[in-house]
mmCIF file of N, CA and C in Angstrom:
data_model
loop_
_atom_site.group_PDB
_atom_site.id
_atom_site.type_symbol
_atom_site.label_atom_id
_atom_site.label_comp_id
_atom_site.label_asym_id
_atom_site.label_seq_id
_atom_site.Cartn_x
_atom_site.Cartn_y
_atom_site.Cartn_z
ATOM 1 N N UNK S 1 -5.558 -25.999 -13.662
ATOM 2 C CA UNK S 1 -5.536 -24.845 -12.770
ATOM 3 C C UNK S 1 -4.859 -25.244 -11.464
ATOM 4 N N UNK S 2 -3.895 -24.429 -11.046
ATOM 5 C CA UNK S 2 -3.135 -24.738 -9.845
ATOM 6 C C UNK S 2 -4.002 -24.549 -8.604
ATOM 7 N N UNK S 3 -3.909 -25.504 -7.706
ATOM 8 C CA UNK S 3 -4.599 -25.399 -6.420
ATOM 9 C C UNK S 3 -3.654 -25.822 -5.303
ATOM 10 N N UNK S 4 -3.749 -25.136 -4.179
ATOM 11 C CA UNK S 4 -3.051 -25.516 -2.961
ATOM 12 C C UNK S 4 -4.120 -25.824 -1.923
ATOM 13 N N UNK S 5 -4.071 -27.027 -1.376
ATOM 14 C CA UNK S 5 -5.084 -27.446 -0.415
ATOM 15 C C UNK S 5 -4.408 -27.780 0.907
ATOM 16 N N UNK S 6 -4.811 -27.040 1.947
ATOM 17 C CA UNK S 6 -4.235 -27.238 3.281
ATOM 18 C C UNK S 6 -5.130 -28.136 4.121
ATOM 19 N N UNK S 7 -4.519 -28.760 5.113
ATOM 20 C CA UNK S 7 -5.269 -29.542 6.094
ATOM 21 C C UNK S 7 -4.471 -29.602 7.376
ATOM 22 N N UNK S 8 -5.152 -29.965 8.459
ATOM 23 C CA UNK S 8 -4.455 -30.204 9.716
ATOM 24 C C UNK S 8 -4.647 -29.158 10.787
ATOM 25 N N UNK S 9 -5.353 -28.085 10.503
ATOM 26 C CA UNK S 9 -5.587 -27.088 11.537
ATOM 27 C C UNK S 9 -6.577 -27.584 12.570
ATOM 28 N N UNK S 10 -6.767 -26.776 13.613
ATOM 29 C CA UNK S 10 -7.720 -27.152 14.646
ATOM 30 C C UNK S 10 -7.454 -26.448 15.944
ATOM 31 N N UNK S 11 -8.085 -26.973 16.985
ATOM 32 C CA UNK S 11 -7.956 -26.428 18.332
ATOM 33 C C UNK S 11 -7.018 -27.314 19.146
ATOM 34 N N UNK S 12 -6.072 -26.678 19.817
ATOM 35 C CA UNK S 12 -5.107 -27.429 20.615
ATOM 36 C C UNK S 12 -4.801 -26.633 21.879
ATOM 37 N N UNK S 13 -4.471 -27.336 22.945
ATOM 38 C CA UNK S 13 -4.129 -26.662 24.193
ATOM 39 C C UNK S 13 -2.694 -26.133 24.134
ATOM 40 N N UNK S 14 -2.399 -25.110 24.911
ATOM 41 C CA UNK S 14 -1.011 -24.631 24.988
ATOM 42 C C UNK S 14 -0.057 -25.764 25.338
ATOM 43 N N UNK S 15 1.076 -25.790 24.633
ATOM 44 C CA UNK S 15 2.044 -26.861 24.815
ATOM 45 C C UNK S 15 1.826 -28.041 23.902
ATOM 46 N N UNK S 16 0.707 -28.067 23.213
ATOM 47 C CA UNK S 16 0.383 -29.169 22.330
ATOM 48 C C UNK S 16 1.040 -29.037 20.962
ATOM 49 N N UNK S 17 0.687 -29.978 20.087
ATOM 50 C CA UNK S 17 1.275 -30.040 18.746
ATOM 51 C C UNK S 17 0.200 -30.183 17.685
ATOM 52 N N UNK S 18 0.520 -29.693 16.518
ATOM 53 C CA UNK S 18 -0.297 -29.880 15.319
ATOM 54 C C UNK S 18 0.625 -30.029 14.127
ATOM 55 N N UNK S 19 0.132 -30.721 13.117
ATOM 56 C CA UNK S 19 0.884 -30.846 11.860
ATOM 57 C C UNK S 19 0.005 -30.389 10.718
ATOM 58 N N UNK S 20 0.464 -29.355 10.031
ATOM 59 C CA UNK S 20 -0.238 -28.856 8.857
ATOM 60 C C UNK S 20 0.334 -29.491 7.603
ATOM 61 N N UNK S 21 -0.547 -29.746 6.656
ATOM 62 C CA UNK S 21 -0.136 -30.297 5.363
ATOM 63 C C UNK S 21 -0.696 -29.440 4.245
ATOM 64 N N UNK S 22 0.022 -29.415 3.144
ATOM 65 C CA UNK S 22 -0.435 -28.662 1.970
ATOM 66 C C UNK S 22 0.022 -29.397 0.732
ATOM 67 N N UNK S 23 -0.913 -29.643 -0.180
ATOM 68 C CA UNK S 23 -0.595 -30.315 -1.431
ATOM 69 C C UNK S 23 -0.950 -29.410 -2.599
ATOM 70 N N UNK S 24 -0.015 -29.290 -3.529
ATOM 71 C CA UNK S 24 -0.230 -28.503 -4.739
ATOM 72 C C UNK S 24 -0.572 -29.441 -5.883
ATOM 73 N N UNK S 25 -1.514 -29.000 -6.728
ATOM 74 C CA UNK S 25 -1.915 -29.816 -7.862
ATOM 75 C C UNK S 25 -2.303 -28.928 -9.032
ATOM 76 N N UNK S 26 -2.377 -29.555 -10.249
ATOM 77 C CA UNK S 26 -2.877 -28.799 -11.380
ATOM 78 C C UNK S 26 -1.845 -28.358 -12.394
ATOM 79 N N UNK S 27 -1.242 -29.282 -13.114
ATOM 80 C CA UNK S 27 -0.371 -28.905 -14.226
ATOM 81 C C UNK S 27 0.898 -28.188 -13.805
ATOM 82 N N UNK S 28 1.559 -28.706 -12.793
ATOM 83 C CA UNK S 28 2.752 -28.072 -12.257
ATOM 84 C C UNK S 28 4.002 -28.636 -12.914
ATOM 85 N N UNK S 29 4.863 -27.743 -13.408
ATOM 86 C CA UNK S 29 6.123 -28.166 -13.996
ATOM 87 C C UNK S 29 7.214 -28.256 -12.939
ATOM 88 N N UNK S 30 7.292 -27.237 -12.104
ATOM 89 C CA UNK S 30 8.339 -27.208 -11.098
ATOM 90 C C UNK S 30 7.944 -26.266 -9.970
ATOM 91 N N UNK S 31 8.258 -26.669 -8.746
ATOM 92 C CA UNK S 31 8.022 -25.813 -7.594
ATOM 93 C C UNK S 31 9.361 -25.395 -7.017
ATOM 94 N N UNK S 32 9.569 -24.098 -6.935
ATOM 95 C CA UNK S 32 10.821 -23.615 -6.370
ATOM 96 C C UNK S 32 10.753 -23.548 -4.852
ATOM 97 N N UNK S 33 9.777 -22.852 -4.353
ATOM 98 C CA UNK S 33 9.729 -22.572 -2.919
ATOM 99 C C UNK S 33 8.322 -22.822 -2.393
ATOM 100 N N UNK S 34 8.225 -23.412 -1.228
ATOM 101 C CA UNK S 34 6.941 -23.586 -0.558
ATOM 102 C C UNK S 34 7.077 -23.070 0.866
ATOM 103 N N UNK S 35 5.967 -22.606 1.403
ATOM 104 C CA UNK S 35 6.063 -22.068 2.743
ATOM 105 C C UNK S 35 4.714 -21.882 3.403
ATOM 106 N N UNK S 36 4.792 -21.354 4.603
ATOM 107 C CA UNK S 36 3.606 -21.080 5.402
ATOM 108 C C UNK S 36 3.668 -19.650 5.924
ATOM 109 N N UNK S 37 2.559 -18.964 5.780
ATOM 110 C CA UNK S 37 2.353 -17.667 6.383
ATOM 111 C C UNK S 37 1.201 -17.796 7.373
ATOM 112 N N UNK S 38 1.079 -16.823 8.230
ATOM 113 C CA UNK S 38 -0.066 -16.803 9.131
ATOM 114 C C UNK S 38 -0.551 -15.377 9.329
ATOM 115 N N UNK S 39 -1.827 -15.271 9.661
ATOM 116 C CA UNK S 39 -2.417 -13.961 9.921
ATOM 117 C C UNK S 39 -3.350 -14.071 11.101
ATOM 118 N N UNK S 40 -3.006 -13.359 12.155
ATOM 119 C CA UNK S 40 -3.856 -13.287 13.337
ATOM 120 C C UNK S 40 -4.812 -12.103 13.187
ATOM 121 N N UNK S 41 -5.906 -12.106 13.928
ATOM 122 C CA UNK S 41 -6.869 -11.002 13.826
ATOM 123 C C UNK S 41 -6.203 -9.653 14.050
ATOM 124 N N UNK S 42 -6.472 -8.721 13.159
ATOM 125 C CA UNK S 42 -5.983 -7.350 13.243
ATOM 126 C C UNK S 42 -4.468 -7.254 13.155
ATOM 127 N N UNK S 43 -3.840 -8.267 12.607
ATOM 128 C CA UNK S 43 -2.390 -8.228 12.399
ATOM 129 C C UNK S 43 -2.080 -8.496 10.941
ATOM 130 N N UNK S 44 -0.874 -8.107 10.528
ATOM 131 C CA UNK S 44 -0.463 -8.345 9.156
ATOM 132 C C UNK S 44 -0.069 -9.808 8.972
ATOM 133 N N UNK S 45 -0.211 -10.267 7.753
ATOM 134 C CA UNK S 45 0.226 -11.617 7.430
ATOM 135 C C UNK S 45 1.753 -11.671 7.553
ATOM 136 N N UNK S 46 2.257 -12.739 8.162
ATOM 137 C CA UNK S 46 3.685 -12.861 8.366
ATOM 138 C C UNK S 46 4.187 -14.238 7.942
ATOM 139 N N UNK S 47 5.444 -14.260 7.511
ATOM 140 C CA UNK S 47 6.072 -15.520 7.151
ATOM 141 C C UNK S 47 6.339 -16.330 8.401
ATOM 142 N N UNK S 48 5.977 -17.609 8.354
ATOM 143 C CA UNK S 48 6.276 -18.526 9.457
ATOM 144 C C UNK S 48 7.519 -19.333 9.118
ATOM 145 N N UNK S 49 7.493 -19.979 7.952
ATOM 146 C CA UNK S 49 8.621 -20.811 7.535
ATOM 147 C C UNK S 49 8.528 -21.043 6.040
ATOM 148 N N UNK S 50 9.685 -21.278 5.419
ATOM 149 C CA UNK S 50 9.720 -21.556 3.999
ATOM 150 C C UNK S 50 10.833 -22.549 3.711
ATOM 151 N N UNK S 51 10.683 -23.257 2.587
ATOM 152 C CA UNK S 51 11.679 -24.256 2.198
ATOM 153 C C UNK S 51 11.795 -24.263 0.674
ATOM 154 N N UNK S 52 13.020 -24.320 0.182
ATOM 155 C CA UNK S 52 13.231 -24.346 -1.259
ATOM 156 C C UNK S 52 13.284 -25.790 -1.762
ATOM 157 N N UNK S 53 13.410 -25.920 -3.069
ATOM 158 C CA UNK S 53 13.427 -27.243 -3.683
ATOM 159 C C UNK S 53 14.647 -28.071 -3.285
ATOM 160 N N UNK S 54 15.703 -27.395 -2.824
ATOM 161 C CA UNK S 54 16.890 -28.140 -2.400
ATOM 162 C C UNK S 54 16.968 -28.240 -0.884
ATOM 163 N N UNK S 55 15.913 -27.815 -0.205
ATOM 164 C CA UNK S 55 15.841 -28.024 1.231
ATOM 165 C C UNK S 55 16.327 -26.907 2.108
ATOM 166 N N UNK S 56 16.672 -25.772 1.538
ATOM 167 C CA UNK S 56 17.062 -24.628 2.362
ATOM 168 C C UNK S 56 15.829 -24.076 3.063
ATOM 169 N N UNK S 57 15.971 -23.800 4.343
ATOM 170 C CA UNK S 57 14.826 -23.353 5.122
ATOM 171 C C UNK S 57 15.092 -22.015 5.805
ATOM 172 N N UNK S 58 14.031 -21.311 6.109
ATOM 173 C CA UNK S 58 14.124 -20.153 6.976
ATOM 174 C C UNK S 58 12.855 -20.065 7.807
ATOM 175 N N UNK S 59 12.998 -19.538 9.008
ATOM 176 C CA UNK S 59 11.914 -19.495 9.983
ATOM 177 C C UNK S 59 11.795 -18.099 10.591
ATOM 178 N N UNK S 60 10.589 -17.762 10.991
ATOM 179 C CA UNK S 60 10.411 -16.577 11.814
ATOM 180 C C UNK S 60 11.063 -16.831 13.171
ATOM 181 N N UNK S 61 11.640 -15.796 13.749
ATOM 182 C CA UNK S 61 12.309 -15.965 15.045
ATOM 183 C C UNK S 61 11.362 -16.514 16.098
ATOM 184 N N UNK S 62 10.099 -16.152 16.001
ATOM 185 C CA UNK S 62 9.132 -16.538 17.026
ATOM 186 C C UNK S 62 8.815 -18.028 17.025
ATOM 187 N N UNK S 63 9.175 -18.734 15.956
ATOM 188 C CA UNK S 63 8.836 -20.168 15.875
ATOM 189 C C UNK S 63 10.062 -21.073 15.817
ATOM 190 N N UNK S 64 11.237 -20.470 15.741
ATOM 191 C CA UNK S 64 12.456 -21.287 15.695
ATOM 192 C C UNK S 64 12.521 -22.203 16.901
ATOM 193 N N UNK S 65 12.970 -23.413 16.668
ATOM 194 C CA UNK S 65 13.117 -24.434 17.715
ATOM 195 C C UNK S 65 11.795 -25.032 18.155
ATOM 196 N N UNK S 66 10.684 -24.542 17.617
ATOM 197 C CA UNK S 66 9.374 -25.134 17.922
ATOM 198 C C UNK S 66 8.692 -25.714 16.682
ATOM 199 N N UNK S 67 8.879 -25.056 15.553
ATOM 200 C CA UNK S 67 8.238 -25.486 14.316
ATOM 201 C C UNK S 67 9.290 -26.067 13.372
ATOM 202 N N UNK S 68 8.864 -27.044 12.572
ATOM 203 C CA UNK S 68 9.746 -27.626 11.568
ATOM 204 C C UNK S 68 9.001 -27.742 10.249
ATOM 205 N N UNK S 69 9.587 -27.184 9.199
ATOM 206 C CA UNK S 69 9.002 -27.281 7.875
ATOM 207 C C UNK S 69 9.714 -28.390 7.110
ATOM 208 N N UNK S 70 8.943 -29.137 6.330
ATOM 209 C CA UNK S 70 9.512 -30.192 5.506
ATOM 210 C C UNK S 70 8.736 -30.268 4.202
ATOM 211 N N UNK S 71 9.287 -31.029 3.287
ATOM 212 C CA UNK S 71 8.718 -31.027 1.941
ATOM 213 C C UNK S 71 8.891 -32.397 1.303
ATOM 214 N N UNK S 72 7.903 -32.802 0.527
ATOM 215 C CA UNK S 72 7.979 -34.013 -0.278
ATOM 216 C C UNK S 72 7.831 -33.590 -1.729
ATOM 217 N N UNK S 73 8.947 -33.476 -2.434
ATOM 218 C CA UNK S 73 8.910 -32.988 -3.811
ATOM 219 C C UNK S 73 8.120 -33.921 -4.723
ATOM 220 N N UNK S 74 8.165 -35.199 -4.472
ATOM 221 C CA UNK S 74 7.443 -36.157 -5.316
ATOM 222 C C UNK S 74 5.929 -35.981 -5.209
ATOM 223 N N UNK S 75 5.486 -35.469 -4.058
ATOM 224 C CA UNK S 75 4.047 -35.275 -3.836
ATOM 225 C C UNK S 75 3.644 -33.807 -3.942
ATOM 226 N N UNK S 76 4.600 -32.944 -4.317
ATOM 227 C CA UNK S 76 4.310 -31.500 -4.393
ATOM 228 C C UNK S 76 3.662 -31.010 -3.092
ATOM 229 N N UNK S 77 4.217 -31.454 -1.997
ATOM 230 C CA UNK S 77 3.602 -31.172 -0.697
ATOM 231 C C UNK S 77 4.601 -30.557 0.272
ATOM 232 N N UNK S 78 4.048 -29.779 1.182
ATOM 233 C CA UNK S 78 4.843 -29.181 2.245
ATOM 234 C C UNK S 78 4.112 -29.389 3.567
ATOM 235 N N UNK S 79 4.887 -29.511 4.631
ATOM 236 C CA UNK S 79 4.335 -29.803 5.942
ATOM 237 C C UNK S 79 4.904 -28.831 6.968
ATOM 238 N N UNK S 80 4.141 -28.599 8.019
ATOM 239 C CA UNK S 80 4.619 -27.770 9.118
ATOM 240 C C UNK S 80 4.291 -28.484 10.424
ATOM 241 N N UNK S 81 5.319 -28.992 11.071
ATOM 242 C CA UNK S 81 5.155 -29.604 12.372
ATOM 243 C C UNK S 81 5.300 -28.522 13.431
ATOM 244 N N UNK S 82 4.256 -28.332 14.209
ATOM 245 C CA UNK S 82 4.232 -27.263 15.207
ATOM 246 C C UNK S 82 4.173 -27.881 16.596
ATOM 247 N N UNK S 83 5.204 -27.661 17.366
ATOM 248 C CA UNK S 83 5.281 -28.174 18.733
ATOM 249 C C UNK S 83 5.300 -27.032 19.730
ATOM 250 N N UNK S 84 5.043 -27.362 20.978
ATOM 251 C CA UNK S 84 5.071 -26.354 22.055
ATOM 252 C C UNK S 84 4.260 -25.124 21.678
ATOM 253 N N UNK S 85 3.073 -25.361 21.204
ATOM 254 C CA UNK S 85 2.244 -24.251 20.716
ATOM 255 C C UNK S 85 1.853 -23.308 21.840
ATOM 256 N N UNK S 86 1.769 -22.033 21.477
ATOM 257 C CA UNK S 86 1.428 -20.968 22.408
ATOM 258 C C UNK S 86 0.168 -20.257 21.937
ATOM 259 N N UNK S 87 -0.547 -19.615 22.841
ATOM 260 C CA UNK S 87 -1.741 -18.865 22.413
ATOM 261 C C UNK S 87 -1.436 -17.854 21.305
ATOM 262 N N UNK S 88 -0.260 -17.276 21.329
ATOM 263 C CA UNK S 88 0.080 -16.286 20.298
ATOM 264 C C UNK S 88 0.328 -16.912 18.931
ATOM 265 N N UNK S 89 0.323 -18.236 18.840
ATOM 266 C CA UNK S 89 0.398 -18.891 17.537
ATOM 267 C C UNK S 89 -0.972 -18.988 16.870
ATOM 268 N N UNK S 90 -1.998 -18.605 17.581
ATOM 269 C CA UNK S 90 -3.350 -18.632 17.017
ATOM 270 C C UNK S 90 -3.445 -17.714 15.817
ATOM 271 N N UNK S 91 -3.882 -18.273 14.696
ATOM 272 C CA UNK S 91 -3.960 -17.511 13.445
ATOM 273 C C UNK S 91 -4.539 -18.411 12.357
ATOM 274 N N UNK S 92 -4.841 -17.801 11.229
ATOM 275 C CA UNK S 92 -5.113 -18.564 10.016
ATOM 276 C C UNK S 92 -3.773 -18.786 9.322
ATOM 277 N N UNK S 93 -3.480 -20.032 9.020
ATOM 278 C CA UNK S 93 -2.212 -20.394 8.391
ATOM 279 C C UNK S 93 -2.453 -20.646 6.905
ATOM 280 N N UNK S 94 -1.642 -20.002 6.085
ATOM 281 C CA UNK S 94 -1.774 -20.102 4.638
ATOM 282 C C UNK S 94 -0.549 -20.783 4.048
ATOM 283 N N UNK S 95 -0.800 -21.717 3.176
ATOM 284 C CA UNK S 95 0.262 -22.347 2.401
ATOM 285 C C UNK S 95 0.526 -21.504 1.160
ATOM 286 N N UNK S 96 1.788 -21.417 0.773
ATOM 287 C CA UNK S 96 2.137 -20.689 -0.430
ATOM 288 C C UNK S 96 3.179 -21.459 -1.218
ATOM 289 N N UNK S 97 3.179 -21.260 -2.519
ATOM 290 C CA UNK S 97 4.160 -21.922 -3.370
ATOM 291 C C UNK S 97 4.535 -20.994 -4.516
ATOM 292 N N UNK S 98 5.823 -20.951 -4.814
ATOM 293 C CA UNK S 98 6.330 -20.257 -5.998
ATOM 294 C C UNK S 98 6.613 -21.337 -7.020
ATOM 295 N N UNK S 99 5.805 -21.382 -8.063
ATOM 296 C CA UNK S 99 5.899 -22.504 -8.985
ATOM 297 C C UNK S 99 5.654 -22.088 -10.416
ATOM 298 N N UNK S 100 6.067 -22.988 -11.301
ATOM 299 C CA UNK S 100 5.901 -22.785 -12.737
ATOM 300 C C UNK S 100 4.872 -23.788 -13.256
ATOM 301 N N UNK S 101 3.777 -23.278 -13.781
ATOM 302 C CA UNK S 101 2.753 -24.143 -14.366
ATOM 303 C C UNK S 101 2.743 -23.992 -15.886
ATOM 304 N N UNK S 102 3.871 -23.485 -16.437
ATOM 305 C CA UNK S 102 3.971 -23.318 -17.878
ATOM 306 C C UNK S 102 3.923 -21.871 -18.313
ATOM 307 N N UNK S 103 3.662 -20.989 -17.333
ATOM 308 C CA UNK S 103 3.562 -19.552 -17.632
ATOM 309 C C UNK S 103 4.613 -18.756 -16.878
ATOM 310 N N UNK S 104 5.694 -19.435 -16.501
ATOM 311 C CA UNK S 104 6.699 -18.783 -15.677
ATOM 312 C C UNK S 104 6.359 -18.920 -14.196
ATOM 313 N N UNK S 105 7.307 -18.537 -13.356
ATOM 314 C CA UNK S 105 7.105 -18.704 -11.922
ATOM 315 C C UNK S 105 6.161 -17.639 -11.373
ATOM 316 N N UNK S 106 5.189 -18.112 -10.592
ATOM 317 C CA UNK S 106 4.234 -17.223 -9.935
ATOM 318 C C UNK S 106 3.979 -17.729 -8.521
ATOM 319 N N UNK S 107 3.449 -16.843 -7.692
ATOM 320 C CA UNK S 107 3.096 -17.218 -6.324
ATOM 321 C C UNK S 107 1.629 -17.633 -6.252
ATOM 322 N N UNK S 108 1.392 -18.734 -5.572
ATOM 323 C CA UNK S 108 0.038 -19.230 -5.370
ATOM 324 C C UNK S 108 -0.210 -19.412 -3.872
ATOM 325 N N UNK S 109 -1.495 -19.295 -3.482
ATOM 326 C CA UNK S 109 -1.873 -19.367 -2.082
ATOM 327 C C UNK S 109 -3.010 -20.359 -1.880
ATOM 328 N N UNK S 110 -2.971 -21.015 -0.724
ATOM 329 C CA UNK S 110 -4.100 -21.835 -0.328
ATOM 330 C C UNK S 110 -5.190 -20.995 0.312
ATOM 331 N N UNK S 111 -6.262 -21.664 0.714
ATOM 332 C CA UNK S 111 -7.415 -20.948 1.260
ATOM 333 C C UNK S 111 -7.247 -20.646 2.744
ATOM 334 N N UNK S 112 -6.291 -21.272 3.389
ATOM 335 C CA UNK S 112 -6.033 -21.028 4.801
ATOM 336 C C UNK S 112 -6.681 -22.072 5.695
ATOM 337 N N UNK S 113 -6.020 -22.335 6.814
ATOM 338 C CA UNK S 113 -6.569 -23.252 7.807
ATOM 339 C C UNK S 113 -6.390 -22.626 9.191
ATOM 340 N N UNK S 114 -7.421 -22.700 9.999
ATOM 341 C CA UNK S 114 -7.405 -22.048 11.305
ATOM 342 C C UNK S 114 -6.664 -22.905 12.328
ATOM 343 N N UNK S 115 -5.765 -22.260 13.046
ATOM 344 C CA UNK S 115 -5.091 -22.885 14.189
ATOM 345 C C UNK S 115 -5.434 -22.050 15.421
ATOM 346 N N UNK S 116 -6.009 -22.691 16.408
ATOM 347 C CA UNK S 116 -6.374 -22.018 17.652
ATOM 348 C C UNK S 116 -5.702 -22.715 18.825
ATOM 349 N N UNK S 117 -4.943 -21.950 19.585
ATOM 350 C CA UNK S 117 -4.246 -22.494 20.758
ATOM 351 C C UNK S 117 -4.885 -21.873 21.991
ATOM 352 N N UNK S 118 -5.597 -22.702 22.729
ATOM 353 C CA UNK S 118 -6.349 -22.185 23.865
ATOM 354 C C UNK S 118 -6.656 -23.310 24.838
ATOM 355 N N UNK S 119 -6.713 -22.951 26.105
ATOM 356 C CA UNK S 119 -7.094 -23.931 27.127
ATOM 357 C C UNK S 119 -8.585 -23.844 27.410
#
């Protein structure tokens, strides 16, 4: 059974940094795309950043030049380095992966990790 497990969230002051990690496991044949979404209270879930298996990336305009997404294909893992954090980055961050576990490509989600930016 496919699982995505996130780690690295927490409380940080404005201007600080955090690094989120996500590892996929459970009978995976191939992962096409991995990424991070976030959802703040009373707001819709939004894409933060995504990366394909060949390293193509895309970012939300609000995080460009502050966040960096990376991936370790050998470990089925994706990372999000978040710098210059702002209070408006406060949200639950979800890892996602489009992968094939033998039943064709499907989207999978992690349980989410809380990021709070506050002084």
